[in-house]
Coordinates of C-alpha atoms in Angstrom, one line a residue:
M1 CA -18.4 9.0 -60.5
S2 CA -15.9 11.6 -59.4
D3 CA -15.5 12.4 -55.7
V4 CA -14.1 15.9 -56.5
G5 CA -15.7 18.4 -54.1
L6 CA -17.0 15.7 -51.7
G7 CA -14.1 16.1 -49.3
P8 CA -11.5 13.5 -48.3
A9 CA -12.4 9.9 -48.7
I10 CA -13.3 8.2 -45.4
D11 CA -11.8 4.7 -44.9
P12 CA -14.3 2.2 -43.6
P13 CA -13.8 1.2 -39.9
P14 CA -11.6 -1.9 -39.5
R15 CA -13.5 -5.1 -39.0
P16 CA -13.3 -6.3 -35.4
G17 CA -11.1 -9.3 -34.7
L18 CA -12.2 -12.6 -33.4
R19 CA -11.6 -11.7 -29.8
Q20 CA -13.5 -8.4 -30.1
R21 CA -16.4 -10.2 -31.7
F22 CA -16.4 -12.7 -28.8
L23 CA -16.4 -9.9 -26.2
K24 CA -19.4 -8.2 -27.9
L25 CA -21.1 -11.6 -27.8
T26 CA -20.3 -11.9 -24.1
A27 CA -21.8 -8.5 -23.4
S28 CA -25.2 -9.5 -24.9
R29 CA -27.9 -10.4 -22.4
G30 CA -29.1 -13.3 -24.5
F31 CA -25.7 -14.9 -24.5
Q32 CA -25.3 -14.4 -20.8
K33 CA -28.7 -16.1 -20.1
W34 CA -27.7 -19.0 -22.3
A35 CA -24.2 -19.4 -20.8
A36 CA -25.7 -19.4 -17.3
R37 CA -27.8 -22.5 -18.2
F38 CA -25.4 -24.4 -20.5
P39 CA -23.5 -27.1 -18.5
L40 CA -20.1 -26.4 -19.9
T41 CA -20.2 -22.6 -19.2
R42 CA -22.5 -22.1 -16.2
G43 CA -19.6 -22.6 -13.7
I44 CA -17.6 -19.9 -15.4
T45 CA -20.6 -17.6 -15.7
R46 CA -21.3 -18.0 -12.0
R47 CA -17.7 -17.3 -11.0
E48 CA -17.5 -14.3 -13.3
G49 CA -20.8 -13.0 -12.0
E50 CA -19.7 -13.3 -8.4
A51 CA -16.5 -11.5 -9.1
M52 CA -18.3 -8.8 -10.9
F53 CA -20.8 -8.4 -8.0
D54 CA -17.8 -8.2 -5.6
L55 CA -16.5 -5.2 -7.6
V56 CA -19.9 -3.5 -7.4
A57 CA -20.3 -4.3 -3.7
G58 CA -16.7 -3.7 -2.7
F59 CA -17.3 -0.3 -1.1
V60 CA -20.0 -1.7 1.2
H61 CA -17.6 -4.6 2.1
T62 CA -14.8 -2.2 3.1
Q63 CA -17.2 -0.1 5.2
C64 CA -18.4 -3.2 7.1
L65 CA -14.7 -3.9 7.7
S66 CA -14.2 -0.3 8.9
A67 CA -17.2 -0.6 11.3
L68 CA -16.0 -3.9 12.8
V69 CA -12.6 -2.3 13.4
G70 CA -13.9 1.0 14.6
L71 CA -16.4 -0.6 17.0
G72 CA -13.6 -2.9 18.4
T73 CA -15.6 -6.0 17.6
L74 CA -12.7 -8.0 16.2
D75 CA -10.6 -7.3 19.3
D76 CA -13.6 -8.1 21.6
L77 CA -13.7 -11.6 20.1
I78 CA -10.0 -12.4 20.5
D79 CA -10.7 -14.4 23.7
G80 CA -13.6 -16.4 22.3
P81 CA -17.1 -16.2 20.9
L82 CA -19.7 -13.9 22.3
P83 CA -23.5 -13.7 21.9
L84 CA -25.1 -11.1 19.7
R85 CA -26.7 -9.3 22.6
R86 CA -23.3 -8.9 24.4
L87 CA -21.6 -7.7 21.2
A88 CA -24.3 -5.2 20.5
S89 CA -24.1 -3.8 24.0
M90 CA -20.3 -3.5 23.8
A91 CA -20.5 -1.7 20.5
G92 CA -23.3 0.6 21.7
A93 CA -25.4 -0.5 18.7
P94 CA -29.0 -1.8 18.4
E95 CA -29.2 -5.6 18.1
D96 CA -30.9 -5.6 14.7
R97 CA -28.2 -3.4 13.2
M98 CA -25.4 -5.3 14.9
R99 CA -26.7 -8.6 13.6
V100 CA -26.5 -7.2 10.0
L101 CA -22.9 -6.1 10.6
L102 CA -21.9 -9.4 12.2
D103 CA -23.6 -11.5 9.4
A104 CA -21.8 -9.3 6.9
G105 CA -18.5 -10.0 8.7
T106 CA -19.4 -13.7 8.6
A107 CA -20.1 -13.5 4.8
L108 CA -16.7 -11.7 4.3
G109 CA -14.9 -14.6 6.1
L110 CA -13.9 -12.6 9.1
L111 CA -16.3 -14.2 11.6
I112 CA -17.9 -17.6 12.3
R113 CA -21.6 -17.7 13.4
K114 CA -23.2 -20.5 15.4
D115 CA -26.8 -19.6 16.3
D116 CA -26.5 -16.3 18.1
Q117 CA -22.8 -16.7 18.9
Y118 CA -20.1 -15.1 16.8
G119 CA -16.4 -15.8 16.9
L120 CA -13.3 -15.0 14.9
S121 CA -12.4 -17.0 11.8
R122 CA -8.7 -17.6 11.0
R123 CA -8.8 -14.6 8.7
G124 CA -10.4 -12.4 11.3
A125 CA -7.9 -13.5 14.0
A126 CA -5.0 -12.9 11.6
L127 CA -6.3 -9.4 10.8
T128 CA -6.2 -8.4 14.5
G129 CA -2.6 -9.6 14.7
V130 CA -1.2 -7.7 11.6
P131 CA 0.8 -4.8 13.0
G132 CA -0.7 -1.5 12.0
L133 CA -3.5 -2.9 9.9
S134 CA -6.3 -1.7 12.2
E135 CA -4.8 1.7 12.3
M136 CA -4.5 1.8 8.5
I137 CA -8.2 0.7 8.1
A138 CA -9.2 3.5 10.4
H139 CA -7.1 5.9 8.4
H140 CA -8.9 4.9 5.2
A141 CA -11.8 7.2 6.3
V142 CA -9.7 10.1 4.9
L143 CA -9.2 8.3 1.5
Y144 CA -12.9 7.4 1.3
R145 CA -13.8 11.1 1.7
D146 CA -11.4 11.9 -1.1
L147 CA -13.1 9.3 -3.3
A148 CA -16.6 10.4 -2.6
D149 CA -16.8 11.8 -6.1
P150 CA -14.5 9.4 -8.1
V151 CA -15.3 10.9 -11.4
A152 CA -14.1 14.4 -10.3
F153 CA -11.2 12.8 -8.5
F154 CA -9.8 11.1 -11.6
R155 CA -10.5 14.2 -13.7
G156 CA -8.3 16.1 -11.2
G157 CA -11.1 18.3 -10.0
T158 CA -10.8 17.7 -6.2
G159 CA -8.6 18.9 -3.5
P160 CA -7.8 15.6 -1.6
E161 CA -7.8 15.7 2.2
L162 CA -5.1 13.0 2.2
A163 CA -2.6 15.4 0.8
R164 CA -2.8 17.4 4.0
F165 CA -2.4 14.4 6.2
W166 CA 1.2 13.7 5.2
P167 CA 3.3 16.6 6.5
Y168 CA 6.2 16.3 4.0
V169 CA 3.8 17.1 1.1
F170 CA 4.2 20.8 1.9
G171 CA 7.9 20.6 2.9
A172 CA 9.7 20.7 6.2
G173 CA 7.8 23.6 7.6
A174 CA 4.5 21.7 7.6
V175 CA 5.7 19.1 10.2
Q176 CA 6.2 21.7 12.9
D177 CA 2.6 21.2 13.9
P178 CA 2.9 18.6 16.7
E179 CA -0.5 17.0 16.1
T180 CA 0.1 16.5 12.4
A181 CA 3.6 15.2 13.0
A182 CA 2.3 12.8 15.7
R183 CA -0.4 11.3 13.5
Y184 CA 2.0 10.9 10.6
S185 CA 4.7 9.3 12.8
N186 CA 2.4 6.9 14.6
L187 CA 0.8 5.6 11.4
M188 CA 4.1 5.1 9.8
A189 CA 5.6 3.3 12.8
E190 CA 2.5 1.1 13.2
T191 CA 2.5 0.0 9.6
Q192 CA 6.3 -0.4 9.2
A193 CA 6.7 -3.8 11.0
L194 CA 5.4 -5.9 8.1
V195 CA 7.5 -4.0 5.6
A196 CA 10.6 -4.5 7.8
D197 CA 9.9 -8.2 8.0
E198 CA 9.6 -8.6 4.2
T199 CA 12.6 -6.4 3.5
L200 CA 14.9 -8.2 5.9
A201 CA 13.8 -11.6 4.6
S202 CA 15.1 -10.5 1.2
V203 CA 18.3 -8.6 2.1
N204 CA 20.7 -8.6 5.0
F205 CA 23.3 -6.1 6.2
T206 CA 25.9 -8.5 7.4
G207 CA 29.4 -7.1 6.5
H208 CA 28.2 -3.5 6.6
S209 CA 29.3 -1.1 9.3
R210 CA 26.6 1.6 9.2
L211 CA 23.1 1.7 7.7
M212 CA 21.5 5.1 7.1
D213 CA 17.7 4.9 6.9
V214 CA 16.6 8.0 4.9
G215 CA 13.0 9.1 5.4
G216 CA 13.0 6.6 8.3
G217 CA 10.3 8.3 10.5
T218 CA 10.7 7.4 14.1
G219 CA 13.1 4.5 13.4
A220 CA 10.9 1.4 13.1
F221 CA 12.8 -0.1 10.2
L222 CA 16.2 0.9 11.5
I223 CA 15.4 -0.7 14.9
A224 CA 14.4 -4.0 13.1
A225 CA 17.6 -3.9 10.9
L226 CA 19.9 -3.3 13.9
E227 CA 18.2 -6.0 16.0
A228 CA 18.7 -8.5 13.1
T229 CA 22.3 -7.5 12.5
P230 CA 24.7 -7.6 15.5
G231 CA 27.5 -5.0 15.3
L232 CA 25.7 -2.8 12.7
R233 CA 25.4 0.9 13.6
G234 CA 22.7 3.2 12.3
T235 CA 21.9 6.7 11.3
L236 CA 18.3 8.0 11.1
F237 CA 17.6 10.8 8.7
D238 CA 14.2 12.5 8.4
L239 CA 12.5 15.8 9.0
P240 CA 13.0 17.4 12.5
G241 CA 9.4 17.2 13.5
V242 CA 9.2 13.5 12.5
V243 CA 12.4 12.1 14.2
A244 CA 11.8 13.8 17.5
P245 CA 10.2 10.8 19.2
A246 CA 12.8 8.4 17.8
L247 CA 15.3 8.9 20.7
E248 CA 12.9 7.3 23.2
K249 CA 12.2 4.4 20.8
F250 CA 15.9 3.6 20.4
G251 CA 16.3 3.8 24.1
N252 CA 13.4 1.4 24.7
A253 CA 15.0 -1.0 22.2
K254 CA 18.4 -0.6 24.0
L255 CA 20.0 0.7 20.8
S256 CA 20.8 4.3 21.8
D257 CA 24.6 3.6 21.7
R258 CA 24.4 2.2 18.2
V259 CA 22.4 5.0 16.5
N260 CA 22.7 8.7 15.8
I261 CA 19.8 10.9 14.6
H262 CA 20.4 13.4 11.9
P263 CA 17.4 15.7 11.3
G264 CA 17.1 17.1 7.8
S265 CA 15.2 17.2 4.5
F266 CA 16.6 15.3 1.6
R267 CA 15.0 17.9 -0.6
D268 CA 17.1 20.7 0.8
D269 CA 20.1 19.1 2.5
Q270 CA 22.9 16.8 1.5
L271 CA 22.8 13.4 3.1
P272 CA 25.5 12.9 5.7
S273 CA 28.4 10.7 4.8
G274 CA 29.7 7.7 6.8
A275 CA 27.2 5.0 6.0
D276 CA 28.2 2.2 3.6
V277 CA 24.6 1.2 3.0
I278 CA 21.5 3.4 2.6
S279 CA 17.9 2.3 2.9
L280 CA 14.9 4.0 1.3
V281 CA 11.9 2.3 2.7
R282 CA 8.5 3.5 1.4
V283 CA 10.0 6.7 0.3
L284 CA 10.3 6.9 -3.5
Y285 CA 6.6 6.2 -4.2
D286 CA 5.7 9.3 -2.1
H287 CA 7.4 11.7 -4.5
A288 CA 7.5 12.9 -8.1
D289 CA 10.2 11.8 -10.5
E290 CA 12.2 15.0 -10.2
T291 CA 12.4 14.6 -6.4
V292 CA 13.3 10.9 -6.7
K293 CA 16.1 11.6 -9.2
A294 CA 17.6 14.2 -6.9
L295 CA 17.3 11.9 -3.9
L296 CA 19.0 9.0 -5.7
G297 CA 21.8 11.4 -6.8
N298 CA 22.1 12.6 -3.2
A299 CA 22.3 9.0 -2.0
Y300 CA 25.0 8.2 -4.6
E301 CA 27.1 11.1 -3.4
A302 CA 26.8 10.1 0.2
L303 CA 27.9 6.5 -0.3
P304 CA 31.5 5.3 -0.6
A305 CA 32.7 3.2 -3.5
G306 CA 31.2 -0.2 -3.2
G307 CA 28.4 1.2 -1.0
R308 CA 24.9 -0.3 -1.3
L309 CA 21.4 1.2 -1.7
I310 CA 18.2 -0.7 -0.8
V311 CA 14.8 0.5 -2.1
S312 CA 11.8 -1.2 -0.5
E313 CA 8.2 -0.2 -1.2
P314 CA 5.0 -1.4 -2.9
M315 CA 5.6 -1.4 -6.7
A316 CA 3.5 -1.5 -9.8
G317 CA 3.1 -4.6 -11.8
Q318 CA 4.9 -3.3 -15.0
R319 CA 3.4 -5.4 -17.9
Q320 CA 0.8 -7.1 -15.7
P321 CA -1.0 -4.6 -13.3
T322 CA -1.6 -5.8 -9.8
R323 CA -4.4 -5.0 -7.3
A324 CA -1.9 -3.8 -4.7
G325 CA 0.4 -1.7 -6.8
D326 CA -1.8 -0.5 -9.6
A327 CA -5.3 -0.4 -8.0
Y328 CA -4.7 0.5 -4.3
F329 CA -1.3 2.2 -3.9
A330 CA -1.5 4.0 -7.3
V331 CA -4.8 5.6 -6.2
Y332 CA -3.5 6.3 -2.7
T333 CA -0.4 8.1 -4.0
M334 CA -2.6 10.0 -6.5
A335 CA -4.7 11.3 -3.6
M336 CA -1.5 12.4 -1.8
E337 CA -0.8 14.5 -4.9
T338 CA 3.0 14.0 -4.7
G339 CA 4.1 10.6 -5.9
R340 CA 3.2 7.5 -7.8
T341 CA 3.9 3.8 -7.8
R342 CA 6.6 2.6 -10.1
S343 CA 7.4 -0.8 -11.4
P344 CA 10.7 -2.6 -10.5
G345 CA 11.9 -1.9 -14.0
Q346 CA 11.3 1.8 -13.7
I347 CA 13.1 2.0 -10.4
V348 CA 16.0 -0.1 -11.8
Q349 CA 16.3 2.4 -14.7
M350 CA 16.3 5.4 -12.4
L351 CA 19.0 3.9 -10.2
E352 CA 21.2 3.1 -13.3
Q353 CA 20.7 6.7 -14.5
A354 CA 21.9 7.9 -11.1
G355 CA 25.2 5.9 -11.7
F356 CA 24.4 2.8 -9.7
V357 CA 25.5 -0.6 -10.9
A358 CA 24.6 -4.3 -10.2
V359 CA 21.0 -3.1 -9.9
R360 CA 18.5 -6.0 -9.4
H361 CA 15.0 -6.7 -8.3
R362 CA 14.7 -9.0 -5.3
P363 CA 11.1 -10.5 -5.2
T364 CA 9.6 -10.8 -1.7
H365 CA 7.2 -13.4 -0.3
R366 CA 4.4 -10.9 -0.1
P367 CA 4.8 -8.3 -2.9
F368 CA 1.4 -6.8 -1.9
I369 CA 3.3 -5.5 1.2
T370 CA 6.6 -4.5 -0.4
S371 CA 9.1 -5.3 -3.1
V372 CA 12.9 -4.7 -3.0
V373 CA 15.4 -3.3 -5.5
E374 CA 19.1 -3.1 -4.5
A375 CA 22.1 -1.4 -6.2
R376 CA 25.7 -0.7 -5.6
K377 CA 27.9 2.3 -6.2
P378 CA 30.9 1.4 -8.4

């Protein structure tokens, strides 16, 4: 029989492979009920089910964490356990509601309960001691509002509030508002300590004479680097409204005689010369590729031959996506509407395109906080 006039022949759909057939089987309710009872699979089924439920309930978990931080409950327990009635009174919350929150904190591993007494677990105590973490948890209220309609967010149909929080999103003029600049600077400074610890555990500046920290905020990383490297001098480069409080911070650290502050925008101004090592700490992932390429070229021109460049920031997982780089920071930077997380390989490639050599990725102990890539100018 001729197929003339019947239109183009349609190839049959490809037969699913073995793995795809197994996934379809796994999705069937009957198989799930059987696997939950069968001795060899019920352990796996339970673990997968619990992990799936954690994904579904994750938003509630984070809101409970936000409440414990916002009410000051974790800090209230740092000196020892307290009874429910006392904690409810301190939080200004009804006892029945406070019990639900405290039991949720216990289930999440942040608290320990004994009768009506609640105390911190090791995880809860550690959380209170992480520099800037409480501030970041409180700051997440902005991100939660931006994700209130996640479908519209990922379709690009929202105007994220987070983009207005970070002053450099709209250029140097936006940071002239003192309140905005202060919020930005305080959060950056509070959350910079862990990043500095991880970075300085992977690289050191011994043998260098001057470190220029570009986009360094109020100087938190530069202070840590100078304290760790006797004899090293520093230059802080950032927007005028951002670096204004840095002078006092350098004075408090007794480093004023080793630092100069150079206000400016790396988008519009050439970086000053004189440094033989430049650091870009949590800078690249805040900006689009075009801005990053221009910045790396700017840094290349500012360095002398043999000068060194250090990039430290959360990075994507490249072939294997990670929760920190590809789930959290990727979404956060998308809400900022200016940057994106990049893998170490992508950053290495951009550095090589800018002319740098001896580019290498230096893994850190806690890559969910930051990873490091370093390079040298030939």
